[in-house]
Coordinates of N, CA, C and O in Angstrom, one line a residue:
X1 N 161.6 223.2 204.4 CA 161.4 221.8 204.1 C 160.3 221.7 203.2 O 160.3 220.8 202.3
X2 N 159.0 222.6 203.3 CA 157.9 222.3 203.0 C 158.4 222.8 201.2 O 157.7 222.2 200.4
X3 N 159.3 223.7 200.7 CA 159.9 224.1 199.9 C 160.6 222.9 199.1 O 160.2 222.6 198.0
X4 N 161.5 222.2 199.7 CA 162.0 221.2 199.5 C 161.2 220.3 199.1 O 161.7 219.5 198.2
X5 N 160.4 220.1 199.4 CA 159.7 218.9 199.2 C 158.6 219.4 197.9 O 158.1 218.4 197.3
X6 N 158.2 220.4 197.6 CA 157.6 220.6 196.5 C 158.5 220.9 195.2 O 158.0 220.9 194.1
X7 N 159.6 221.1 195.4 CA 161.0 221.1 194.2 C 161.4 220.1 194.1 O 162.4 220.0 193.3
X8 N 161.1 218.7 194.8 CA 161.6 217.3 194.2 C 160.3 216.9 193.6 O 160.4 216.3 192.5
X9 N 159.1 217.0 194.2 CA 158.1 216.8 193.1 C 157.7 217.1 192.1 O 157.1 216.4 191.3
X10 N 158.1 218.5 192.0 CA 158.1 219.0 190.9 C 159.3 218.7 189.5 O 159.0 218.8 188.3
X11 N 160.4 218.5 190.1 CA 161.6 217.9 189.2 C 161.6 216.6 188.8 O 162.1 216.1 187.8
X12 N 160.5 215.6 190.2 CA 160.2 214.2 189.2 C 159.1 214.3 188.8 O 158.6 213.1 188.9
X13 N 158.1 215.4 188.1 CA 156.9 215.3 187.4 C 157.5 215.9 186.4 O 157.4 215.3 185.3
X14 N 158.1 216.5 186.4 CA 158.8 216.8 185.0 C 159.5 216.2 184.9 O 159.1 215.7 183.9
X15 N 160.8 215.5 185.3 CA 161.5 214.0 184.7 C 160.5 213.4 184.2 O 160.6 213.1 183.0
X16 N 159.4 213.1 185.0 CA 158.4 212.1 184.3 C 157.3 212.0 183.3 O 156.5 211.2 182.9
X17 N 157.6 213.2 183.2 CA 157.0 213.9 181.6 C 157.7 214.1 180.7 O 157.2 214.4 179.6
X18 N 159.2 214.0 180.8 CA 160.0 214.4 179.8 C 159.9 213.0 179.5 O 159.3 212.8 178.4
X19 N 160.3 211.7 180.3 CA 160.7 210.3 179.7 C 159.6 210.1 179.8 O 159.7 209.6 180.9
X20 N 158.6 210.1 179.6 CA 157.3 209.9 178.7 C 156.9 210.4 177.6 O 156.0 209.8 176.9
X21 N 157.5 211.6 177.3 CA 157.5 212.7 176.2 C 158.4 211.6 174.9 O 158.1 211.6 173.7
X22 N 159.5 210.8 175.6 CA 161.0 210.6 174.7 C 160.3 209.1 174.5 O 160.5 208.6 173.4
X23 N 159.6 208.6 175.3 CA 159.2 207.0 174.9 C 158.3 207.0 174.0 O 158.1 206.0 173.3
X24 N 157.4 208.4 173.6 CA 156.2 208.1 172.4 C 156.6 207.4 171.1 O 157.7 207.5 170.6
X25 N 155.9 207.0 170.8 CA 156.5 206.4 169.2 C 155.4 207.0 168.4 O 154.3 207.2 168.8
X26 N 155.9 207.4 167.3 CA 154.9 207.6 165.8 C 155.0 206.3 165.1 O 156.0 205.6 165.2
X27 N 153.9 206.2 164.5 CA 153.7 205.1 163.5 C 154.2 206.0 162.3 O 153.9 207.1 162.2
X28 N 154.9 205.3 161.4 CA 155.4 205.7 160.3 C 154.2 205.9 158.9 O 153.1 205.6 159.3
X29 N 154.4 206.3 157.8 CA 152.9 206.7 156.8 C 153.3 205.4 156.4 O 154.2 205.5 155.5
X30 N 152.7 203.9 156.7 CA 153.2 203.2 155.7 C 151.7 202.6 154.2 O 150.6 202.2 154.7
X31 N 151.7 202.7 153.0 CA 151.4 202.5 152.5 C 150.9 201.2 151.9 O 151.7 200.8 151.1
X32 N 149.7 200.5 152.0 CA 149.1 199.8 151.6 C 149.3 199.4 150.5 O 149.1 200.2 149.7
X33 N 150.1 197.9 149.8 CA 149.6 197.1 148.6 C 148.4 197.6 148.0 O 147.3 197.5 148.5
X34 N 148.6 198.4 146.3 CA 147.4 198.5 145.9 C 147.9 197.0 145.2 O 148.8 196.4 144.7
X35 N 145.8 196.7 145.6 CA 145.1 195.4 145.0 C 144.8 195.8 143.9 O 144.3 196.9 143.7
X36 N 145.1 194.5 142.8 CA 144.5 194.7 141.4 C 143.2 194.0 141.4 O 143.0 193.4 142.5
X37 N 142.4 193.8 140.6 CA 141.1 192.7 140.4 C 141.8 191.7 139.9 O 142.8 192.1 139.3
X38 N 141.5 190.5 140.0 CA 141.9 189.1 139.0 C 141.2 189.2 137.9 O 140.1 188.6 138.0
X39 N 141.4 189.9 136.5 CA 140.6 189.3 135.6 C 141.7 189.4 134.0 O 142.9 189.7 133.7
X40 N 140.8 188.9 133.4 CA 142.1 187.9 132.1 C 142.6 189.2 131.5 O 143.5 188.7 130.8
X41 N 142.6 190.3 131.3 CA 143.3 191.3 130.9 C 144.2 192.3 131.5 O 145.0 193.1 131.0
X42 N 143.9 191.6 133.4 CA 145.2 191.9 134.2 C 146.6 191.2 133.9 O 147.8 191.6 133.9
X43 N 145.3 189.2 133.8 CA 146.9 188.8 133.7 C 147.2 188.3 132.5 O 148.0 187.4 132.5
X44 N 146.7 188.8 131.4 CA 147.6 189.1 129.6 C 148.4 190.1 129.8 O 149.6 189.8 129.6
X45 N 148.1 191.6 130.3 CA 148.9 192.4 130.4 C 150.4 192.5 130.3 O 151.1 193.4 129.9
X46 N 150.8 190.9 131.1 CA 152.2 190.9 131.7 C 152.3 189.5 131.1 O 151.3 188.8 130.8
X47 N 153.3 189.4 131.0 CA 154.5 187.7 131.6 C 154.8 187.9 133.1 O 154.9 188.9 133.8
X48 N 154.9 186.7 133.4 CA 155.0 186.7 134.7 C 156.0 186.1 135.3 O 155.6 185.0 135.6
X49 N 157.0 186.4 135.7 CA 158.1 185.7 136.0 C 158.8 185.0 137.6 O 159.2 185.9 138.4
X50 N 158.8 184.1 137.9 CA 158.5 183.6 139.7 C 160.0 184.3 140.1 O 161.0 184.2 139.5
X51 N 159.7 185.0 141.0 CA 160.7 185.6 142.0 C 161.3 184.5 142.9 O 162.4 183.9 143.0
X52 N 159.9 184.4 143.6 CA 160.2 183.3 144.9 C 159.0 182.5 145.3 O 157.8 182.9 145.3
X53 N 159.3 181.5 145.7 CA 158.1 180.2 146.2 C 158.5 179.6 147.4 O 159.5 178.8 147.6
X54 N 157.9 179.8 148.1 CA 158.1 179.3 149.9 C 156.5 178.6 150.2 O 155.4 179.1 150.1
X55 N 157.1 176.9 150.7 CA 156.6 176.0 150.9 C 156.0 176.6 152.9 O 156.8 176.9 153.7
X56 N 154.9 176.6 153.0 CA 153.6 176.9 154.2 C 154.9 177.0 155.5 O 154.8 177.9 156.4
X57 N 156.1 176.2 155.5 CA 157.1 176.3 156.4 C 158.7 176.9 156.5 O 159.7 176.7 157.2
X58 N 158.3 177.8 155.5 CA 159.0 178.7 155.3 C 160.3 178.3 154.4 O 161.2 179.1 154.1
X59 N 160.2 177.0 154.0 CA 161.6 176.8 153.0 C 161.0 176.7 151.7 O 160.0 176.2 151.2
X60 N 162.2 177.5 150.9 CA 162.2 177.6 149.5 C 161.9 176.4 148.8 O 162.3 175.3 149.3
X61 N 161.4 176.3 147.7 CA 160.7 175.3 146.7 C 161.7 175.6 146.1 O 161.6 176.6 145.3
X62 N 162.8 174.9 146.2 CA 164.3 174.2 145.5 C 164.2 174.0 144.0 O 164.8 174.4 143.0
X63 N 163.0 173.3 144.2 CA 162.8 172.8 142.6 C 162.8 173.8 141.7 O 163.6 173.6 140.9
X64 N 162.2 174.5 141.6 CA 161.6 175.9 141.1 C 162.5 176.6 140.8 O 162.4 177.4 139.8
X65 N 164.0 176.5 141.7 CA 165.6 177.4 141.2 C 166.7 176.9 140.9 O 167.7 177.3 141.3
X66 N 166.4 175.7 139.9 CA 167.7 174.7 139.9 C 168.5 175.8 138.6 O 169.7 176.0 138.7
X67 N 167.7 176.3 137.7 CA 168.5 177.5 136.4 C 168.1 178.6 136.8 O 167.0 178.8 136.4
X68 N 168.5 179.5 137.4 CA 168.1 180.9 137.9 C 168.1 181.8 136.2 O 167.4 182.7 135.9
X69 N 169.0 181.2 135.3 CA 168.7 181.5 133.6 C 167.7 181.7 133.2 O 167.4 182.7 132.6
X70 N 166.9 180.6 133.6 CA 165.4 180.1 133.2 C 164.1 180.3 134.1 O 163.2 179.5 134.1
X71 N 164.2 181.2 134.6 CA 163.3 180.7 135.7 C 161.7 180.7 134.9 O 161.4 181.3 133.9
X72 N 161.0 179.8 135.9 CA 159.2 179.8 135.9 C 158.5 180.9 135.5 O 158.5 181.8 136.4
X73 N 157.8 181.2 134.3 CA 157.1 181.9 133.6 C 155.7 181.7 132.9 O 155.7 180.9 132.0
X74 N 154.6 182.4 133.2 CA 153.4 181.9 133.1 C 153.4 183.1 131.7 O 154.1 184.1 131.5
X75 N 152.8 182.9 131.1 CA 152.0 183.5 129.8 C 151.0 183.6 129.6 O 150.7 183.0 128.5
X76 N 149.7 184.4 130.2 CA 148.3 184.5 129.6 C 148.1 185.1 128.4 O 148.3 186.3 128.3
X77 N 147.5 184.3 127.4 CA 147.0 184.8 126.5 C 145.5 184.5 125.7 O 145.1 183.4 126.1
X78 N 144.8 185.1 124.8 CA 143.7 184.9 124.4 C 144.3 184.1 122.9 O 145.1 184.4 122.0
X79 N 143.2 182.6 123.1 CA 143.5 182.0 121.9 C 142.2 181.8 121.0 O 141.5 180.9 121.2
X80 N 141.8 182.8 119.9 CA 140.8 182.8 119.3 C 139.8 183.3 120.5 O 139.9 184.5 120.8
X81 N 138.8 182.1 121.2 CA 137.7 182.8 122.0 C 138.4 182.2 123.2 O 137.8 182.5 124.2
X82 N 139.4 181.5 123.4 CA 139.5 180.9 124.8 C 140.9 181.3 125.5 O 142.0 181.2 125.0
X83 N 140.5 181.7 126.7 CA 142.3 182.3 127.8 C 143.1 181.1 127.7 O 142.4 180.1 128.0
X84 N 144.1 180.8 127.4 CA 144.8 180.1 128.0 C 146.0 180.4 129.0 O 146.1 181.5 129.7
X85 N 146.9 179.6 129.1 CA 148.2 180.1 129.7 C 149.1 179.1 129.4 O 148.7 177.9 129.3
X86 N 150.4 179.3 129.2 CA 151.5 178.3 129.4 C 152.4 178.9 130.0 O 152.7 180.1 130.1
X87 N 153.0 177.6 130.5 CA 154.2 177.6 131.4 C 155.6 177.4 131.3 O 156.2 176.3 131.5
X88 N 156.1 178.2 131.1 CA 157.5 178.3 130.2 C 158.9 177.8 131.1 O 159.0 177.6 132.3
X89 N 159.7 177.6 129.9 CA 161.1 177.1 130.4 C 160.8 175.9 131.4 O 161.7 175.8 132.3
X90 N 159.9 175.0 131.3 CA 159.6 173.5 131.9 C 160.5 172.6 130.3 O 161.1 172.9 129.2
X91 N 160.0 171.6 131.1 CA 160.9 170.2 130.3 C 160.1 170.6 129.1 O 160.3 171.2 128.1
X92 N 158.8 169.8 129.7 CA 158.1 169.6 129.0 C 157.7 170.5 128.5 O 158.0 171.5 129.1
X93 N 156.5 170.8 126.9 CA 155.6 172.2 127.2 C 154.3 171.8 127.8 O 153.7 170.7 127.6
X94 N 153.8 173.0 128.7 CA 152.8 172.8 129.5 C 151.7 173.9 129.5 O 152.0 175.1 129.6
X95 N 150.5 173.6 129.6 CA 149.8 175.0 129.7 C 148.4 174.3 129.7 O 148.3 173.0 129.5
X96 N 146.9 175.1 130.0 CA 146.1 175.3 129.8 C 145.3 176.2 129.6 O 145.7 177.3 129.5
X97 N 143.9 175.9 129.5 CA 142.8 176.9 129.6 C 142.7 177.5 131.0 O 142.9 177.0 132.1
X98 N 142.2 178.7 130.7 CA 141.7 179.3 132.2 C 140.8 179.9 132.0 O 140.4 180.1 130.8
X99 N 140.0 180.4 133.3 CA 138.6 181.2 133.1 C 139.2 182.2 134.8 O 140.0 181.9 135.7
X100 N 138.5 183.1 134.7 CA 138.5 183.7 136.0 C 136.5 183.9 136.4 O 135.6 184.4 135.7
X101 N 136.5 183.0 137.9 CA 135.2 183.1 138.2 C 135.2 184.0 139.7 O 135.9 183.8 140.7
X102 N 134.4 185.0 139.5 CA 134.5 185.7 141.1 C 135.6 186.3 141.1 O 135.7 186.8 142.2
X103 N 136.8 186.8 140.3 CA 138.2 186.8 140.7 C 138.9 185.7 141.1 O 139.9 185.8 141.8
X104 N 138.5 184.6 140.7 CA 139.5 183.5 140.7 C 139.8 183.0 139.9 O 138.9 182.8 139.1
X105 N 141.1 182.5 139.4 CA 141.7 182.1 138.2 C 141.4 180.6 138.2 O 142.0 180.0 139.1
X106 N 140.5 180.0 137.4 CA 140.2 178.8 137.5 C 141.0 177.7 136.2 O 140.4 177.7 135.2
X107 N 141.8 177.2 136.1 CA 142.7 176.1 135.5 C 141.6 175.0 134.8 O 140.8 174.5 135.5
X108 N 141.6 174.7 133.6 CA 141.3 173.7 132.7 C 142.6 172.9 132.9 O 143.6 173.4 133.2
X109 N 142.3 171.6 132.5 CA 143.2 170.7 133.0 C 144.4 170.6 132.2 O 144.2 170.0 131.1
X110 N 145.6 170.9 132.5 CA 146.9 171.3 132.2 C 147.2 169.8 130.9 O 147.1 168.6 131.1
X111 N 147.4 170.2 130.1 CA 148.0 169.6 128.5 C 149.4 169.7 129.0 O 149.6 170.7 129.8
X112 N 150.3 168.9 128.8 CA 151.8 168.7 128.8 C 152.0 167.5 127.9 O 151.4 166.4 127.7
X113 N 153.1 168.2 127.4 CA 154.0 167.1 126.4 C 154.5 165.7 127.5 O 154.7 165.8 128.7
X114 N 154.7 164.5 126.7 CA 155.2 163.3 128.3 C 156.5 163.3 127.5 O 156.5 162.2 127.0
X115 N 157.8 164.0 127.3 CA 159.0 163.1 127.0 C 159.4 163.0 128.7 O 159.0 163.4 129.8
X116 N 160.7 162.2 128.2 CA 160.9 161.7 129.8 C 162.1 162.7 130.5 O 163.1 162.1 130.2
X117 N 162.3 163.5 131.1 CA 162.9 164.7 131.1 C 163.4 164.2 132.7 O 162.6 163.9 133.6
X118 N 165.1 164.0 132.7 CA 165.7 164.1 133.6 C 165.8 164.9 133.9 O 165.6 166.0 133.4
X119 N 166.4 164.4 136.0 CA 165.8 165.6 136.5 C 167.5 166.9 136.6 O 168.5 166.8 136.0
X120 N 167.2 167.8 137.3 CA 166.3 167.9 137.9 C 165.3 168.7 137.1 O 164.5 169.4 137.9
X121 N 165.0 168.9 135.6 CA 164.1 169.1 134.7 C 162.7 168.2 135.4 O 161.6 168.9 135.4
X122 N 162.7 167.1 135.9 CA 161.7 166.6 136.0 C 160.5 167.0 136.9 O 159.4 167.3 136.7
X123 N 161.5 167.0 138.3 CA 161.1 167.6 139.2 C 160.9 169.3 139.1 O 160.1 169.8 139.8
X124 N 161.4 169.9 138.4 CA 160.6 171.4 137.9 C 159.4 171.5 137.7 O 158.6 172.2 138.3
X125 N 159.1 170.4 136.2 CA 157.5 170.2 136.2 C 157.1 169.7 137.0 O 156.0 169.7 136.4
X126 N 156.9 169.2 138.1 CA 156.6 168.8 139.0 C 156.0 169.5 139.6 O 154.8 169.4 139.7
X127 N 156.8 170.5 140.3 CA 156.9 171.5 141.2 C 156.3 172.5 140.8 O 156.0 173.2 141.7
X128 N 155.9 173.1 139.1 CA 155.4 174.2 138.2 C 153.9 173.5 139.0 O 153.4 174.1 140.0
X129 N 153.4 172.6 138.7 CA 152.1 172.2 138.4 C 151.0 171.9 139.8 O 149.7 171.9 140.0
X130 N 152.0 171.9 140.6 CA 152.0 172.4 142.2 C 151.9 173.4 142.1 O 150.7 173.7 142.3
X131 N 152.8 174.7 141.8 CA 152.4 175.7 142.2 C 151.6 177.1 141.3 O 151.8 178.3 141.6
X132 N 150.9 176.6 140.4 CA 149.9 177.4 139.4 C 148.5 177.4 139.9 O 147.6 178.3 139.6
X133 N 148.3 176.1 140.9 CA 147.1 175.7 141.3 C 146.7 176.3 143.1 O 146.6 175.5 144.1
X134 N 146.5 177.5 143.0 CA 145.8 178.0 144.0 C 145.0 179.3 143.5 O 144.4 179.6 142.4
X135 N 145.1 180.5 145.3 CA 144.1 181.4 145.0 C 145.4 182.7 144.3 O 146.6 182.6 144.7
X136 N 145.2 183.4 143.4 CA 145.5 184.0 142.4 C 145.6 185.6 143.3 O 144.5 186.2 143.1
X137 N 146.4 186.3 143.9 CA 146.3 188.0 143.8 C 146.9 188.8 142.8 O 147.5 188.2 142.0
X138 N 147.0 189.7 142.7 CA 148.2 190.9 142.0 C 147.4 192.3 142.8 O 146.2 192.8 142.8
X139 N 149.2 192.8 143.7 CA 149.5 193.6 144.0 C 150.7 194.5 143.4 O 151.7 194.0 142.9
X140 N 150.6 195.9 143.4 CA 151.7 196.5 143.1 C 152.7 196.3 144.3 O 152.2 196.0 145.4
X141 N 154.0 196.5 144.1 CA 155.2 196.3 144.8 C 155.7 197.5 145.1 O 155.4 198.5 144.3
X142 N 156.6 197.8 146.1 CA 157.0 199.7 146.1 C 157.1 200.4 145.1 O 156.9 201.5 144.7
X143 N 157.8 199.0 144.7 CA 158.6 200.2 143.3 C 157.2 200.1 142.1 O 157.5 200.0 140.9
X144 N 155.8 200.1 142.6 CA 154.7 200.3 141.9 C 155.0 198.9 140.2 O 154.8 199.1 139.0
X145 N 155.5 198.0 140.8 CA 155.6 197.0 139.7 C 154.6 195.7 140.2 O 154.8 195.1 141.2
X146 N 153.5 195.4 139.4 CA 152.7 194.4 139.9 C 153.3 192.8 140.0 O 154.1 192.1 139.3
X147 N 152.5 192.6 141.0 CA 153.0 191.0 141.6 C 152.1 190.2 141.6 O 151.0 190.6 142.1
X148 N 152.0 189.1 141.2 CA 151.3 187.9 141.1 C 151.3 187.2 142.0 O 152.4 186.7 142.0
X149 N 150.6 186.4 143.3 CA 151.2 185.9 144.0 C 149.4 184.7 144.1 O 148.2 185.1 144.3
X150 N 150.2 183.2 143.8 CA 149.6 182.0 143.9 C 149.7 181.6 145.0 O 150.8 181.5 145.4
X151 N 148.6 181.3 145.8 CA 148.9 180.9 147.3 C 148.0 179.7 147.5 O 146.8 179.8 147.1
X152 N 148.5 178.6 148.0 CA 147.5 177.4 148.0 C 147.9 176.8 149.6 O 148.5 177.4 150.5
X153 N 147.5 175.6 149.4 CA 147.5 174.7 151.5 C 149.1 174.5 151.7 O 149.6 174.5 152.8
X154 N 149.8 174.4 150.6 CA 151.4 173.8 150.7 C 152.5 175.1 150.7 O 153.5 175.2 151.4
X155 N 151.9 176.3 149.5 CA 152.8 177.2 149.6 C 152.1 178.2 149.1 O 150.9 178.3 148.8
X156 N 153.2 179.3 148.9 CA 153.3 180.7 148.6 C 154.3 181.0 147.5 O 155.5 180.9 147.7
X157 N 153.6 181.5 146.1 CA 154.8 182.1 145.2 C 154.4 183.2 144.4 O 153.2 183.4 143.9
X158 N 155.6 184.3 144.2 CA 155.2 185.7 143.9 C 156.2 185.3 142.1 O 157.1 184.6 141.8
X159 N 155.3 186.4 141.6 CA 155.8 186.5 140.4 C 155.9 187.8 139.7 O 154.8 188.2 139.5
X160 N 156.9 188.5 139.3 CA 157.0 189.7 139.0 C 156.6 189.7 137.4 O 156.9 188.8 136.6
X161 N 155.8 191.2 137.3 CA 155.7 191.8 135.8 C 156.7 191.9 135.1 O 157.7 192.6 135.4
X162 N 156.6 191.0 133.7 CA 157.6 191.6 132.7 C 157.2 191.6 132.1 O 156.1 191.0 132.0
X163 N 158.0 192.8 130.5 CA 157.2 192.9 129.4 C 157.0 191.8 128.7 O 157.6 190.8 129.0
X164 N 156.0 191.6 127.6 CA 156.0 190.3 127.0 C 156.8 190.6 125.7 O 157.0 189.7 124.9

């Protein structure tokens, strides 16, 4: 008996080392977003083109995809001594000065043409001028392609690298 009873303990310490063996989990190698710095030669480097913009509640900023043709495109460039940017494929044309302070992309106050631009042209600009005005990152993406992403109190929008 005394036999017995040490071969069932023994068969459920090992049952219970094997299903403890089979429940371990590995964390997979996952790799970190490399962070770029914010400064005006990161974002001349590229055009920037909006992938996607999701309002703080998780729904898409409609406005922003009425021509998937055309979509939202920022342009940093050096004009003589001063950064600007414009904002492409809007009604209107639109753009300003920028400065980067600390790593933050700081906006001079946005110049636009006023014709009267039906919508849903209207509401694009609209919706552009909403979402240029926050805090400013760029990360590389898996496929090591950098991402722009504007984040302010209302939403979130990423923008992918393209050539200029």
């Amino acid at each position: 008996m005394k036999n017995m009873t040490k071969m069932m303990m023994a068969a459920t310490l090992a049952a219970g080392t094997l299903a403890a063996a089979g429940c371990q989990t590995t964390t997979p190698s996952v790799t970190a977003p490399v962070t770029q710095p914010i400064t005006a030669d990161a974002l001349q480097a590229h055009n920037w083109q909006l992938v996607d913009a999701k309002r703080t509640n998780g729904e898409k900023v409609s406005q922003l995809f009425f021509d998937p043709a055309k979509p939202l495109t920022l342009k940093f460039f050096k004009d003589g001594t001063t950064n600007r940017v414009t904002f492409t494929n809007t009604c209107n044309n639109m753009g300003a000065s920028y400065s980067v302070v600390n790593g933050n992309v700081v906006l001079g106050n946005v110049m636009s043409t006023m014709m009267a631009c039906p919508e849903p042209q209207a509401s694009f600009d609209t919706a552009t001028l909403a979402t240029v005005q926050g805090k400013y990152s760029i990360n590389n993406n898996a496929n090591n392609v950098p991402v722009l992403t504007i984040k302010n109190d209302n939403q979130v929008a990423y923008f992918k690298a393209v050539a200029k």
